[in-house]
Short mmCIF file of C-alpha atoms in Angstrom, two decimals:
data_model
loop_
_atom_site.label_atom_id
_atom_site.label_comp_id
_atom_site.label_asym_id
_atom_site.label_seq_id
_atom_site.Cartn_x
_atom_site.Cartn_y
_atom_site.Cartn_z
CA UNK A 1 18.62 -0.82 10.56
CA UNK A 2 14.89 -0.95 10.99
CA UNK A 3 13.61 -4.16 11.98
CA UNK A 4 9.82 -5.13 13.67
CA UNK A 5 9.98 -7.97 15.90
CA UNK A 6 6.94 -10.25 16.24
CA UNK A 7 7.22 -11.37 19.93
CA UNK A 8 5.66 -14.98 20.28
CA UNK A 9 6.87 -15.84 23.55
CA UNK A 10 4.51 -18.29 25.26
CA UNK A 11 1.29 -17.30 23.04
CA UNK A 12 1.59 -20.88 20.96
CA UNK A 13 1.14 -22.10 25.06
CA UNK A 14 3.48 -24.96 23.85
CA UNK A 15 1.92 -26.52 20.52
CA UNK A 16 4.05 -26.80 17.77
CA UNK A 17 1.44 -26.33 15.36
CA UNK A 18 0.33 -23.07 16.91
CA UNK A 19 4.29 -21.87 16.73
CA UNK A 20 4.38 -22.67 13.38
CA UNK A 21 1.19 -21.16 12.70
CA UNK A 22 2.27 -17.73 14.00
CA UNK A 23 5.28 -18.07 11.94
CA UNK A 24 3.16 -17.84 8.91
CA UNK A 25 1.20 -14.90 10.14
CA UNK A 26 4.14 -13.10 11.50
CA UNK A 27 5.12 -13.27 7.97
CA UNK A 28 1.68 -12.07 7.01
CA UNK A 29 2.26 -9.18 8.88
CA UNK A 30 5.01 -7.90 7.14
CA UNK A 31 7.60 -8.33 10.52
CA UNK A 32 11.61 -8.75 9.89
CA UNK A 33 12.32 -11.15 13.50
CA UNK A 34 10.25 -13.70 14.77
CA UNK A 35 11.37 -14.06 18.61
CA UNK A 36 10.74 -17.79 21.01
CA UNK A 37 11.70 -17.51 24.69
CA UNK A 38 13.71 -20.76 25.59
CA UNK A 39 13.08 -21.62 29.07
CA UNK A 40 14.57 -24.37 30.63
CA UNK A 41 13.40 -24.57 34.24
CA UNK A 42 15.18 -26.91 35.96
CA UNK A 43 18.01 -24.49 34.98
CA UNK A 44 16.30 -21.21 35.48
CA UNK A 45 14.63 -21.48 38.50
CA UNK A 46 13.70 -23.39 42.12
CA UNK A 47 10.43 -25.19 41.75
CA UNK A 48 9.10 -22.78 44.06
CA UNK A 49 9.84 -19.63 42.75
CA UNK A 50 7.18 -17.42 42.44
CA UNK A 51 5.20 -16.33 39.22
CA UNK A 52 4.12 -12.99 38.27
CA UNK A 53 0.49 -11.27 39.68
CA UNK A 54 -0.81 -11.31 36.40
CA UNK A 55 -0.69 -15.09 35.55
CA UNK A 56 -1.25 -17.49 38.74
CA UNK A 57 -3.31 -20.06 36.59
CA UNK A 58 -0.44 -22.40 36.93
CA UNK A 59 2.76 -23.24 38.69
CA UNK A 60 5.45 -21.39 36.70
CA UNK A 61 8.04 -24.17 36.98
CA UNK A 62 5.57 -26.80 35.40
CA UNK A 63 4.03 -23.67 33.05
CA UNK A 64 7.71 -23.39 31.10
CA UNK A 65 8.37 -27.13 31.35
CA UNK A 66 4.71 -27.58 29.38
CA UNK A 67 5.25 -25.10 27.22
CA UNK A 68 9.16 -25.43 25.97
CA UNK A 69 10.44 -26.71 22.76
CA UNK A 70 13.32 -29.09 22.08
CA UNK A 71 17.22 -28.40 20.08
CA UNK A 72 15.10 -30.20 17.59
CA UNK A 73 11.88 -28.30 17.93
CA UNK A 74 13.85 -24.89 17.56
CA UNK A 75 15.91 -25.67 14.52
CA UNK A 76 12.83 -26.51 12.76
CA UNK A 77 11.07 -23.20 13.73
CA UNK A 78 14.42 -21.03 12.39
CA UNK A 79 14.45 -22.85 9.02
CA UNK A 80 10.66 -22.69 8.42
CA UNK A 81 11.00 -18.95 9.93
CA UNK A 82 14.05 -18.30 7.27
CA UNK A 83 12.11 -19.78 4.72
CA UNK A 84 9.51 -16.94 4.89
CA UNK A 85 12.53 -14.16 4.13
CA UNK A 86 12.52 -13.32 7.96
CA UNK A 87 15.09 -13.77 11.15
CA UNK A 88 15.26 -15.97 14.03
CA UNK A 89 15.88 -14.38 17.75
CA UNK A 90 15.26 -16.26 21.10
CA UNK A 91 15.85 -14.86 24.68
CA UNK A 92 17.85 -17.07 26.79
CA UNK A 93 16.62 -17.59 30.77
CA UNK A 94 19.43 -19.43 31.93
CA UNK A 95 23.31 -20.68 30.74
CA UNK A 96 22.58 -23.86 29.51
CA UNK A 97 19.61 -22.14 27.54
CA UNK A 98 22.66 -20.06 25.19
CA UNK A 99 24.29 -23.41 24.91
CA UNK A 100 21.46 -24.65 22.95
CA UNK A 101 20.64 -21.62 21.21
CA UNK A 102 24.42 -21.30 19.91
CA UNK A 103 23.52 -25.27 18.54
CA UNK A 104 20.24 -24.02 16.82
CA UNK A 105 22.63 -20.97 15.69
CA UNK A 106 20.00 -18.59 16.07
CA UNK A 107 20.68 -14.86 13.88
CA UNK A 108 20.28 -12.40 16.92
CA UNK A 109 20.00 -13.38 21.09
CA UNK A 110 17.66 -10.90 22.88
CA UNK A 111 18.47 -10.63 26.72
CA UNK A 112 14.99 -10.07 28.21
CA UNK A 113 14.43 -7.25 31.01
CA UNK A 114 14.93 -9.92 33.79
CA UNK A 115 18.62 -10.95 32.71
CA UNK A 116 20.40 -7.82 32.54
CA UNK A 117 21.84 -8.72 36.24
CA UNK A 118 22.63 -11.90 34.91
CA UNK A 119 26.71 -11.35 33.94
CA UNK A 120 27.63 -14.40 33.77
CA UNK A 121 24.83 -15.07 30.76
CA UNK A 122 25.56 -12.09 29.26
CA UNK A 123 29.26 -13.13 28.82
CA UNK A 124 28.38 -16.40 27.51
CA UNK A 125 26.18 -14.50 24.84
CA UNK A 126 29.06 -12.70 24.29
CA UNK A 127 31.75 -15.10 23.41
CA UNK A 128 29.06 -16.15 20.48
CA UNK A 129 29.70 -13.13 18.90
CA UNK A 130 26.09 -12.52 18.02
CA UNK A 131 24.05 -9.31 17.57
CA UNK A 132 22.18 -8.72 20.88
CA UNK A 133 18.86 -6.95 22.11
CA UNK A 134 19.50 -5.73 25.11
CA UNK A 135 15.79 -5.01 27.08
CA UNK A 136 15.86 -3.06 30.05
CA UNK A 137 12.32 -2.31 32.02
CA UNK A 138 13.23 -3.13 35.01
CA UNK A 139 17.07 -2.35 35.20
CA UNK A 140 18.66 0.91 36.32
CA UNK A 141 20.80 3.24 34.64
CA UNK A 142 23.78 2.15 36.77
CA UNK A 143 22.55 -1.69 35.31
CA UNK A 144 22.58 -1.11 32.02
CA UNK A 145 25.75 0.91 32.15
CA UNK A 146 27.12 -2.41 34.08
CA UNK A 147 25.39 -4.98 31.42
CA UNK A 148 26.97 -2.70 28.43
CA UNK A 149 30.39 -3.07 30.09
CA UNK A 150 30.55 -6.76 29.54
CA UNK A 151 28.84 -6.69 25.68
CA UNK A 152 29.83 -5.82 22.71
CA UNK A 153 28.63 -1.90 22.21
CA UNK A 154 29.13 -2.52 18.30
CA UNK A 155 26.91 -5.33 18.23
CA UNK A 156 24.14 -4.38 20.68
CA UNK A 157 20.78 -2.59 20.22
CA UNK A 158 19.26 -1.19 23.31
CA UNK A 159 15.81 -1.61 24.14
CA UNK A 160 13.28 0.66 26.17
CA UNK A 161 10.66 -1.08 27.76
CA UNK A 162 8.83 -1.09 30.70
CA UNK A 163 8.28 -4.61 32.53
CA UNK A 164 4.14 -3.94 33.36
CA UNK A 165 1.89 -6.06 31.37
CA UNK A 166 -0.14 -4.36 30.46
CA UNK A 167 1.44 -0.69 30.31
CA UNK A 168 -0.38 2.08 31.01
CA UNK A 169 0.34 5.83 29.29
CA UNK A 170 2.19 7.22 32.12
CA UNK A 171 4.73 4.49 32.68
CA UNK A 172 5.75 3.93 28.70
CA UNK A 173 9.01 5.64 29.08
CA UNK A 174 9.28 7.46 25.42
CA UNK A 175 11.95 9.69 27.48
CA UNK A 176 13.70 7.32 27.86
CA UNK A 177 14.62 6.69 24.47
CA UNK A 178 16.07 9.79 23.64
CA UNK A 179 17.96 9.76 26.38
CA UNK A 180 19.27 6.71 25.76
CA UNK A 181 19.89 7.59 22.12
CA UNK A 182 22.17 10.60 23.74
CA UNK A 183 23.81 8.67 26.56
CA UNK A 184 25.39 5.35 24.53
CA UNK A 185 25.60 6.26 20.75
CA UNK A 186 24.32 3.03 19.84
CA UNK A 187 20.87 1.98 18.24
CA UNK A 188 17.80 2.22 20.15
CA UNK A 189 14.53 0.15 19.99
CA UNK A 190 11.58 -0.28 21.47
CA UNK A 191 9.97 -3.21 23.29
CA UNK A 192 5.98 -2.01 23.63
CA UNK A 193 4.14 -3.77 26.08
CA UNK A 194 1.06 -0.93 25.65
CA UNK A 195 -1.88 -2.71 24.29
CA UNK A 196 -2.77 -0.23 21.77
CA UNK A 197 -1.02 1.11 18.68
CA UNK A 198 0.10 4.55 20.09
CA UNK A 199 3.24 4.05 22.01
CA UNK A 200 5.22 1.94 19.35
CA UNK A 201 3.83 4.71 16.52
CA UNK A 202 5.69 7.42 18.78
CA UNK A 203 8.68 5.58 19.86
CA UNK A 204 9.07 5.23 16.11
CA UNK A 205 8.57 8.72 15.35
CA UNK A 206 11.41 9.56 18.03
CA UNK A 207 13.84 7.71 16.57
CA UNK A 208 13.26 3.55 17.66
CA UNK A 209 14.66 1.67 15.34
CA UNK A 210 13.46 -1.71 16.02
CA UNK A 211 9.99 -2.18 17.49
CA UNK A 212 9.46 -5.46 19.12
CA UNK A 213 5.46 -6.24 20.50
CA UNK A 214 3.37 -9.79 21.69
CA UNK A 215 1.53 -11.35 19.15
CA UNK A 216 -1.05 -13.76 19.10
CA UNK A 217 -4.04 -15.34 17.59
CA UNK A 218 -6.58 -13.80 20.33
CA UNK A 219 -6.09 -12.36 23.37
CA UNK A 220 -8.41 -14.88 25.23
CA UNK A 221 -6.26 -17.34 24.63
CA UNK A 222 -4.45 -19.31 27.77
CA UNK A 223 -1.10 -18.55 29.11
CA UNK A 224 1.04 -15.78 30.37
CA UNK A 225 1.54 -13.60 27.29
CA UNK A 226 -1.36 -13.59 25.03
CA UNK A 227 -3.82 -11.36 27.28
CA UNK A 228 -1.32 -8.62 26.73
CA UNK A 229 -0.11 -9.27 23.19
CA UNK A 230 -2.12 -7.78 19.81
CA UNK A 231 -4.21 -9.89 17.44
CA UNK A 232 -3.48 -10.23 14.31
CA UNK A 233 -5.56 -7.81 12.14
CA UNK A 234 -3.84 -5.13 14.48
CA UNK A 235 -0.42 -5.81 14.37
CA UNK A 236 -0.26 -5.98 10.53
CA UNK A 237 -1.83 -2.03 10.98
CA UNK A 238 0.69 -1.99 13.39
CA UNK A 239 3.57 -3.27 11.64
CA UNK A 240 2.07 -0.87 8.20
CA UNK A 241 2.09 1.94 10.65
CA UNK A 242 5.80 1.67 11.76
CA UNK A 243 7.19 1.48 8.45
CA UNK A 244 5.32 4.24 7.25
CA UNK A 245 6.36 6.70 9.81
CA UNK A 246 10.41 5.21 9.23
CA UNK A 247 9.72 6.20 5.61
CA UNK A 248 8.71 9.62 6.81
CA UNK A 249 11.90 10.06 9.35
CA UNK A 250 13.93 8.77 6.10
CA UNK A 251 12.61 11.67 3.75
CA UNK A 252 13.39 14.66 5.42
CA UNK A 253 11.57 17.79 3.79
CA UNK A 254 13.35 20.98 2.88
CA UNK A 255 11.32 23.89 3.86
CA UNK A 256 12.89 26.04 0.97
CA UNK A 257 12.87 23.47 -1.89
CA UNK A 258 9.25 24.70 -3.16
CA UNK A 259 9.24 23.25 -7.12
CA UNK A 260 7.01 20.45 -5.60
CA UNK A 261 4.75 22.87 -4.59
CA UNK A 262 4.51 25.21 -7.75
CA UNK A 263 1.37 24.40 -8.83
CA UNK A 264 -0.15 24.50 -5.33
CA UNK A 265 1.21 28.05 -5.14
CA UNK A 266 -0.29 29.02 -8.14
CA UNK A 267 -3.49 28.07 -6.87
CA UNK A 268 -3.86 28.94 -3.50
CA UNK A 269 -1.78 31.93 -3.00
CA UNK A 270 -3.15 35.48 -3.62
CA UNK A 271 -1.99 37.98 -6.06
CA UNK A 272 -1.75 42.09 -5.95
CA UNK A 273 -4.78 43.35 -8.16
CA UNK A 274 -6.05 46.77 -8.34
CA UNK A 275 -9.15 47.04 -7.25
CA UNK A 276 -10.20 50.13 -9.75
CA UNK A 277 -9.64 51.20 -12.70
CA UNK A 278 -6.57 53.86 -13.24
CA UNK A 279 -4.59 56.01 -15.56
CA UNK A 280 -0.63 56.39 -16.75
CA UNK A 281 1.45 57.76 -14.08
CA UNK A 282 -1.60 57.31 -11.19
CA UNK A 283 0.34 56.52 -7.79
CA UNK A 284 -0.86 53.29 -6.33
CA UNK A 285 -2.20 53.26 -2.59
CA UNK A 286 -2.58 50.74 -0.05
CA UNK A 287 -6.58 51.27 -0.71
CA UNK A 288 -6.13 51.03 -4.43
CA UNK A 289 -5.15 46.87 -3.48
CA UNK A 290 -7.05 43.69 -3.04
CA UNK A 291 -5.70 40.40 -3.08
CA UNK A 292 -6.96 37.44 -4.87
CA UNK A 293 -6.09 34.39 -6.27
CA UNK A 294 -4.32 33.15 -8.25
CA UNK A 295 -0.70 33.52 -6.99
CA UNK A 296 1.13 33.89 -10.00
CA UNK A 297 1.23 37.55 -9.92
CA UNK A 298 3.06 39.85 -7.21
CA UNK A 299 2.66 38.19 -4.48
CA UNK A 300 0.15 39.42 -1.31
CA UNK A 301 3.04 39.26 0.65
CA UNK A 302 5.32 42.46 -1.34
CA UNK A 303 2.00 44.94 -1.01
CA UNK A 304 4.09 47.44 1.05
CA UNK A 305 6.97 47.43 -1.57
CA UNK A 306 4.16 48.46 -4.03
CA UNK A 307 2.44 51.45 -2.27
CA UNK A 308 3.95 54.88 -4.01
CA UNK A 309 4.69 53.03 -7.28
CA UNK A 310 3.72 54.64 -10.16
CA UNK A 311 1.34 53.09 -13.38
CA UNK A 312 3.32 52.75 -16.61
CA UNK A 313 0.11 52.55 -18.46
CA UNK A 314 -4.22 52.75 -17.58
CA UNK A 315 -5.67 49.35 -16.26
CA UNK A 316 -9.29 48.18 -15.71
CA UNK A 317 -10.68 47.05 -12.20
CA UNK A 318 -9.34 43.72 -11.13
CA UNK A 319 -5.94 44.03 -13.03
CA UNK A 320 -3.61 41.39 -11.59
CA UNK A 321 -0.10 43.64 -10.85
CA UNK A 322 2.84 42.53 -12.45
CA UNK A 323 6.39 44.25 -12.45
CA UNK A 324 6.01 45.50 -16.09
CA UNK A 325 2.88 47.33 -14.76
CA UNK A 326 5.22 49.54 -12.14
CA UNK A 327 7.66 52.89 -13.35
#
């Protein structure tokens, strides 16, 4: 399973038309899962409760209650989003939030970094019997172990990620997929929070198979997400980049399966040729050699095999060796 997710989160900053909109260009960008965040704050959180250093613009509590979408809202959103060929994932922030989603019947649930702790959620999400993305960049390994107790192994993909926005080089974490790859046996993905192209193009390359990463129409846009997400021109490189390097993990190359390179061989490899003329019977030394193209001769690489061989016949300067040549 190799799937890119187009993270909208909060980047439509609660229009409906702007949702839509990156729908379409989601779609555009060749992704497989469009993902919403449902947040439902009187459920989530006090009214106080603080927001994160990067966005302090506005109040959280009244940010999510702005910016939210209705039972109604969402079921539009998954049929327009299903209409375009592609899946329908939203991360729950609170019980009543998986109530509605299981309504709206959403394909996949993705449990974002800050829920992990959240057992009670994650058994609700459970009993749906739903695929799950499980994010982790804040949790410990103890955490995860804990979170992976309660879901469904067999229907859970576990995400690296770490929870700075933006992510610098030295906190990405690619370690951390391998060893998660080693420690559960279950599929691993990737949710990149880097701004540039580099860390999802490795992840993939080490074995991620789903990609998730912030999209939006422009990065000076309002709200919490879209400073840190990628415009659009870049993530359809983005999402082109991905799927070319899971082509090249698909299509492993055999080092000794050379037909495809016959021709190549031919020429760019060097041949044995004597580099004088001699007669019948003349011994061949290792001075009596050049090598030179093309390679469909003896090959450069048997020269010592040939030194003490004896001539069957005369040949002129620049006679390219071949085994009839040799007594």
């Amino acid at each position: 399973m190799n799937k890119i997710i187009a993270e909208i989160g909060s980047s439509h900053d609660g229009s409906f038309g702007n949702a839509k909109k990156l729908i379409v260009e989601s779609f555009n960008c060749g992704v497989d899962i469009v993902k919403f965040q449902l947040h439902l704050p009187e459920f989530e959180m006090l009214s106080n409760a603080p927001g994160p250093k990067y966005f302090k613009d506005e109040n959280r509590y009244e940010y999510f209650k702005r910016t939210n979408f209705s039972l109604e809202q969402l079921v539009v959103l998954k049929k327009m989003t299903e209409k375009y060929g592609m899946e329908f994932m939203v991360s729950p922030f609170s019980e009543k939030a998986v109530e509605i989603l299981k309504k709206v019947n959403v394909n996949y649930f993705k449990i974002a970094s800050g829920e992990v702790t959240n057992h009670k959620m994650l058994e609700l999400i459970k009993k749906t019997g739903k695929k799950v993305f499980l994010s982790t960049g804040m949790s410990s390994w103890n955490e995860i172990d804990q979170a992976l107790k309660i879901l469904d192994k067999k229907k859970t993909v576990i995400m690296q990620c770490s929870s700075i926005y933006p992510c610098p080089e030295e906190s990405v974490g690619l370690n951390i997929l391998l060893e998660m790859k080693n420690k559960y046996k279950i599929p691993v993905g990737f949710s990149d929070h880097f701004l540039g192209c580099e860390a999802g193009f490795a992840a993939a390359a080490l074995g991620a198979s789903v990609i998730e990463k912030h999209i939006t129409f422009s990065r000076k846009m309002y709200g919490s997400d879209a400073p840190f997400a990628m415009e659009l021109l870049e993530f359809k490189n983005y999402v082109k980049g991905i799927k070319s390097i899971w082509k090249m993990n698909k299509n492993p190359v055999d080092k000794n399966n050379l037909k495809k390179y016959r021709d190549m061989k031919r020429v760019f490899e060097k041949s044995i040729v004597i580099n004088k003329g001699m007669k019948k019977n003349e011994v061949i030394r290792d001075e009596d050699m050049s090598f030179k193209k093309p390679g469909d001769g003896i090959s450069a690489m048997h020269y010592k095999k040939i030194i003490g061989k004896k001539l069957k016949n005369s040949i002129h300067k620049d006679h390219k060796l071949i085994k009839k040549d040799l007594c």
